Amino acid sequence: MTAMPSLEEKKYKKTRVVSLGGRGLVKKILIGGENPCSLQTMWKSPLINADLTEVRDKILELQLMGMDIIRFAVPDMESAEKLVALSKICPVPLVADIHFDYKLALKCMEGDVAKIRINPGNIGSQERVKKVVEAARKTGTPLRIGINGGSLPKDLNEKVLKGDMTRSQALVSAAEREVEYFDREDFSQIIVSMKASSVQETISCNRLFASKYDIPLHLGVTEAGPLVSGSVKNAVALYTLLREGIGSTIRVSLSDSVENEIIAGRTILEECGYKKGGVTLVSCPRCGRVGFDVHEFVKRWQKELMKINKNITVAVMGCVVNGPGEAKHADIGITGVGDKVYIFKKGEIAAQVSLEDADNAFRRELDSL
């Protein structure tokens, strides 16, 4: 079995560094170079009727779970104005997702929005793109060029349909067209993303681009699907690329909650060795020996555990077989049988409580670590 390359054995050139944030309250994050891979997600609902204080507070909770950057759809001017207002009260870098109307990008850059994601192909004329570039240069706002497999330029899509090029090659060609424009404008603060719903196409196009350019790449599998299948697709594609040294930011795109996107993305980064620290949660799958409802306990506790700033391993086990014995490496764990629940630390029983007091007792022991 061929050994995977270590993170030090990178096949591709080191990327340039792109800076986002750093204005107003917004945290500054460096993308590319030797900087840590950033974890992104996307807000799932319209901003127009949202309470911005509640949105800000939710974003701060997501940050505690491991998120670094969050993107918002900006379909109209009212949404742009709301995002500008949110950027004034939120320290987490916000990204504006712009299509069709370049004026929305200009409006967002009037605030402290950290990055603009555009698809130059649907913004309109080159003159309009130039206005976005000029505003980005003036405000120090980086731009992400977003290319999706389902919305390729017409001529490239026709070549794919005729078999004259692969979809991966077409994705790279589409990105190159935009890169050439920004090069002519002498604007280097760009990030590129090329996403397909196919794992192999996602891997291929990013490998090809990374072999030719020093531009940071944002990775993801677009339209990946629901929680299970979407997480699997993203894990295969992102793990493969990250282990080869490709990718400066990631998003796990799921037809599911934003929290689950973060959990999946954080796990991928942890397994690649890109992200360390925080709680590691291990749990058994449950079987006929079950004496403790692992699924329900994990469901109640997973999000809260991910917010805890402690470098510990937490084990949730369904029976005494997989309890203190097999999980003796865990800093803290929980299992049970009948109406008795056992909380253990490093394989030793720390508390025996009733089922009704399990959560409270677990919290007490967790806080004592």
JSON list of N, CA, C and O in Angstrom, two decimals, residues 32 39 56 63 96 118 120 161 177 186 194 197 256 268 273 276 307 310 340 343-344 360:
[
{"chain": "A", "resi": 32, "resn": "GLY", "atom": "N", "xyz": [-3.15, 31.34, 2.52]},
{"chain": "A", "resi": 32, "resn": "GLY", "atom": "CA", "xyz": [-2.07, 30.91, 1.65]},
{"chain": "A", "resi": 32, "resn": "GLY", "atom": "C", "xyz": [-0.72, 30.94, 2.33]},
{"chain": "A", "resi": 32, "resn": "GLY", "atom": "O", "xyz": [-0.61, 31.20, 3.53]},
{"chain": "A", "resi": 39, "resn": "LEU", "atom": "N", "xyz": [-11.29, 27.44, 7.68]},
{"chain": "A", "resi": 39, "resn": "LEU", "atom": "CA", "xyz": [-12.57, 26.73, 7.53]},
{"chain": "A", "resi": 39, "resn": "LEU", "atom": "C", "xyz": [-13.69, 27.73, 7.33]},
{"chain": "A", "resi": 39, "resn": "LEU", "atom": "O", "xyz": [-13.90, 28.62, 8.16]},
{"chain": "A", "resi": 56, "resn": "ARG", "atom": "N", "xyz": [-25.16, 38.04, 14.56]},
{"chain": "A", "resi": 56, "resn": "ARG", "atom": "CA", "xyz": [-23.79, 38.17, 15.08]},
{"chain": "A", "resi": 56, "resn": "ARG", "atom": "C", "xyz": [-23.51, 37.16, 16.18]},
{"chain": "A", "resi": 56, "resn": "ARG", "atom": "O", "xyz": [-22.47, 36.50, 16.20]},
{"chain": "A", "resi": 63, "resn": "GLN", "atom": "N", "xyz": [-18.04, 30.33, 15.39]},
{"chain": "A", "resi": 63, "resn": "GLN", "atom": "CA", "xyz": [-16.60, 30.53, 15.49]},
{"chain": "A", "resi": 63, "resn": "GLN", "atom": "C", "xyz": [-16.01, 29.64, 16.58]},
{"chain": "A", "resi": 63, "resn": "GLN", "atom": "O", "xyz": [-14.94, 29.05, 16.42]},
{"chain": "A", "resi": 96, "resn": "ALA", "atom": "N", "xyz": [-19.01, 38.42, 0.93]},
{"chain": "A", "resi": 96, "resn": "ALA", "atom": "CA", "xyz": [-20.21, 38.70, 0.14]},
{"chain": "A", "resi": 96, "resn": "ALA", "atom": "C", "xyz": [-20.18, 37.87, -1.13]},
{"chain": "A", "resi": 96, "resn": "ALA", "atom": "O", "xyz": [-19.21, 37.89, -1.89]},
{"chain": "A", "resi": 118, "resn": "ILE", "atom": "N", "xyz": [-16.93, 36.73, -6.48]},
{"chain": "A", "resi": 118, "resn": "ILE", "atom": "CA", "xyz": [-17.63, 37.09, -7.71]},
{"chain": "A", "resi": 118, "resn": "ILE", "atom": "C", "xyz": [-17.40, 36.00, -8.76]},
{"chain": "A", "resi": 118, "resn": "ILE", "atom": "O", "xyz": [-16.42, 35.26, -8.71]},
{"chain": "A", "resi": 120, "resn": "PRO", "atom": "N", "xyz": [-16.84, 36.55, -12.42]},
{"chain": "A", "resi": 120, "resn": "PRO", "atom": "CA", "xyz": [-16.71, 37.64, -13.40]},
{"chain": "A", "resi": 120, "resn": "PRO", "atom": "C", "xyz": [-17.49, 37.39, -14.68]},
{"chain": "A", "resi": 120, "resn": "PRO", "atom": "O", "xyz": [-17.92, 38.34, -15.34]},
{"chain": "A", "resi": 161, "resn": "LEU", "atom": "N", "xyz": [-19.01, 19.01, -24.01]},
{"chain": "A", "resi": 161, "resn": "LEU", "atom": "CA", "xyz": [-20.07, 18.16, -24.56]},
{"chain": "A", "resi": 161, "resn": "LEU", "atom": "C", "xyz": [-19.59, 17.41, -25.81]},
{"chain": "A", "resi": 161, "resn": "LEU", "atom": "O", "xyz": [-20.02, 16.28, -26.06]},
{"chain": "A", "resi": 177, "resn": "ARG", "atom": "N", "xyz": [-8.92, 32.45, -17.63]},
{"chain": "A", "resi": 177, "resn": "ARG", "atom": "CA", "xyz": [-9.39, 33.66, -18.30]},
{"chain": "A", "resi": 177, "resn": "ARG", "atom": "C", "xyz": [-9.53, 34.82, -17.32]},
{"chain": "A", "resi": 177, "resn": "ARG", "atom": "O", "xyz": [-9.16, 35.95, -17.61]},
{"chain": "A", "resi": 186, "resn": "ASP", "atom": "N", "xyz": [-2.95, 44.20, -12.69]},
{"chain": "A", "resi": 186, "resn": "ASP", "atom": "CA", "xyz": [-1.93, 44.17, -11.63]},
{"chain": "A", "resi": 186, "resn": "ASP", "atom": "C", "xyz": [-2.58, 44.05, -10.26]},
{"chain": "A", "resi": 186, "resn": "ASP", "atom": "O", "xyz": [-2.18, 44.72, -9.31]},
{"chain": "A", "resi": 194, "resn": "MET", "atom": "N", "xyz": [-12.60, 26.34, -7.88]},
{"chain": "A", "resi": 194, "resn": "MET", "atom": "CA", "xyz": [-13.15, 25.60, -9.01]},
{"chain": "A", "resi": 194, "resn": "MET", "atom": "C", "xyz": [-13.86, 24.39, -8.42]},
{"chain": "A", "resi": 194, "resn": "MET", "atom": "O", "xyz": [-13.22, 23.47, -7.91]},
{"chain": "A", "resi": 197, "resn": "SER", "atom": "N", "xyz": [-19.54, 18.92, -8.88]},
{"chain": "A", "resi": 197, "resn": "SER", "atom": "CA", "xyz": [-20.26, 17.98, -8.02]},
{"chain": "A", "resi": 197, "resn": "SER", "atom": "C", "xyz": [-19.62, 16.61, -8.05]},
{"chain": "A", "resi": 197, "resn": "SER", "atom": "O", "xyz": [-19.96, 15.74, -7.26]},
{"chain": "A", "resi": 256, "resn": "ASP", "atom": "N", "xyz": [-27.71, 20.63, 4.58]},
{"chain": "A", "resi": 256, "resn": "ASP", "atom": "CA", "xyz": [-27.89, 20.35, 5.99]},
{"chain": "A", "resi": 256, "resn": "ASP", "atom": "C", "xyz": [-27.54, 21.62, 6.77]},
{"chain": "A", "resi": 256, "resn": "ASP", "atom": "O", "xyz": [-27.30, 22.68, 6.18]},
{"chain": "A", "resi": 268, "resn": "ILE", "atom": "N", "xyz": [-12.22, 16.96, 8.80]},
{"chain": "A", "resi": 268, "resn": "ILE", "atom": "CA", "xyz": [-11.31, 16.75, 7.67]},
{"chain": "A", "resi": 268, "resn": "ILE", "atom": "C", "xyz": [-9.97, 17.41, 7.94]},
{"chain": "A", "resi": 268, "resn": "ILE", "atom": "O", "xyz": [-8.91, 16.81, 7.73]},
{"chain": "A", "resi": 273, "resn": "GLY", "atom": "N", "xyz": [-4.18, 16.71, 9.70]},
{"chain": "A", "resi": 273, "resn": "GLY", "atom": "CA", "xyz": [-3.12, 17.29, 10.51]},
{"chain": "A", "resi": 273, "resn": "GLY", "atom": "C", "xyz": [-3.01, 18.79, 10.38]},
{"chain": "A", "resi": 273, "resn": "GLY", "atom": "O", "xyz": [-2.04, 19.40, 10.82]},
{"chain": "A", "resi": 276, "resn": "LYS", "atom": "N", "xyz": [-5.29, 21.37, 15.02]},
{"chain": "A", "resi": 276, "resn": "LYS", "atom": "CA", "xyz": [-5.09, 20.63, 16.25]},
{"chain": "A", "resi": 276, "resn": "LYS", "atom": "C", "xyz": [-5.68, 21.41, 17.41]},
{"chain": "A", "resi": 276, "resn": "LYS", "atom": "O", "xyz": [-5.83, 22.62, 17.36]},
{"chain": "A", "resi": 307, "resn": "LYS", "atom": "N", "xyz": [-17.34, 23.52, 21.09]},
{"chain": "A", "resi": 307, "resn": "LYS", "atom": "CA", "xyz": [-17.09, 24.91, 21.47]},
{"chain": "A", "resi": 307, "resn": "LYS", "atom": "C", "xyz": [-16.09, 25.03, 22.63]},
{"chain": "A", "resi": 307, "resn": "LYS", "atom": "O", "xyz": [-15.64, 26.13, 22.95]},
{"chain": "A", "resi": 310, "resn": "LYS", "atom": "N", "xyz": [-10.59, 23.04, 25.20]},
{"chain": "A", "resi": 310, "resn": "LYS", "atom": "CA", "xyz": [-9.78, 22.10, 25.98]},
{"chain": "A", "resi": 310, "resn": "LYS", "atom": "C", "xyz": [-9.26, 21.03, 25.03]},
{"chain": "A", "resi": 310, "resn": "LYS", "atom": "O", "xyz": [-10.02, 20.52, 24.20]},
{"chain": "A", "resi": 340, "resn": "LYS", "atom": "N", "xyz": [-28.38, 2.77, 35.32]},
{"chain": "A", "resi": 340, "resn": "LYS", "atom": "CA", "xyz": [-27.14, 3.28, 35.89]},
{"chain": "A", "resi": 340, "resn": "LYS", "atom": "C", "xyz": [-26.24, 3.85, 34.76]},
{"chain": "A", "resi": 340, "resn": "LYS", "atom": "O", "xyz": [-26.11, 3.24, 33.70]},
{"chain": "A", "resi": 343, "resn": "ILE", "atom": "N", "xyz": [-19.54, 7.45, 34.54]},
{"chain": "A", "resi": 343, "resn": "ILE", "atom": "CA", "xyz": [-18.65, 8.44, 33.96]},
{"chain": "A", "resi": 343, "resn": "ILE", "atom": "C", "xyz": [-17.23, 8.04, 34.36]},
{"chain": "A", "resi": 343, "resn": "ILE", "atom": "O", "xyz": [-16.96, 7.79, 35.53]},
{"chain": "A", "resi": 344, "resn": "PHE", "atom": "N", "xyz": [-16.36, 7.95, 33.38]},
{"chain": "A", "resi": 344, "resn": "PHE", "atom": "CA", "xyz": [-15.00, 7.50, 33.66]},
{"chain": "A", "resi": 344, "resn": "PHE", "atom": "C", "xyz": [-13.96, 8.48, 33.13]},
{"chain": "A", "resi": 344, "resn": "PHE", "atom": "O", "xyz": [-14.22, 9.24, 32.20]},
{"chain": "A", "resi": 360, "resn": "ASN", "atom": "N", "xyz": [-26.10, 16.21, 33.96]},
{"chain": "A", "resi": 360, "resn": "ASN", "atom": "CA", "xyz": [-25.57, 17.10, 34.99]},
{"chain": "A", "resi": 360, "resn": "ASN", "atom": "C", "xyz": [-24.25, 16.57, 35.55]},
{"chain": "A", "resi": 360, "resn": "ASN", "atom": "O", "xyz": [-23.29, 17.32, 35.76]}
]
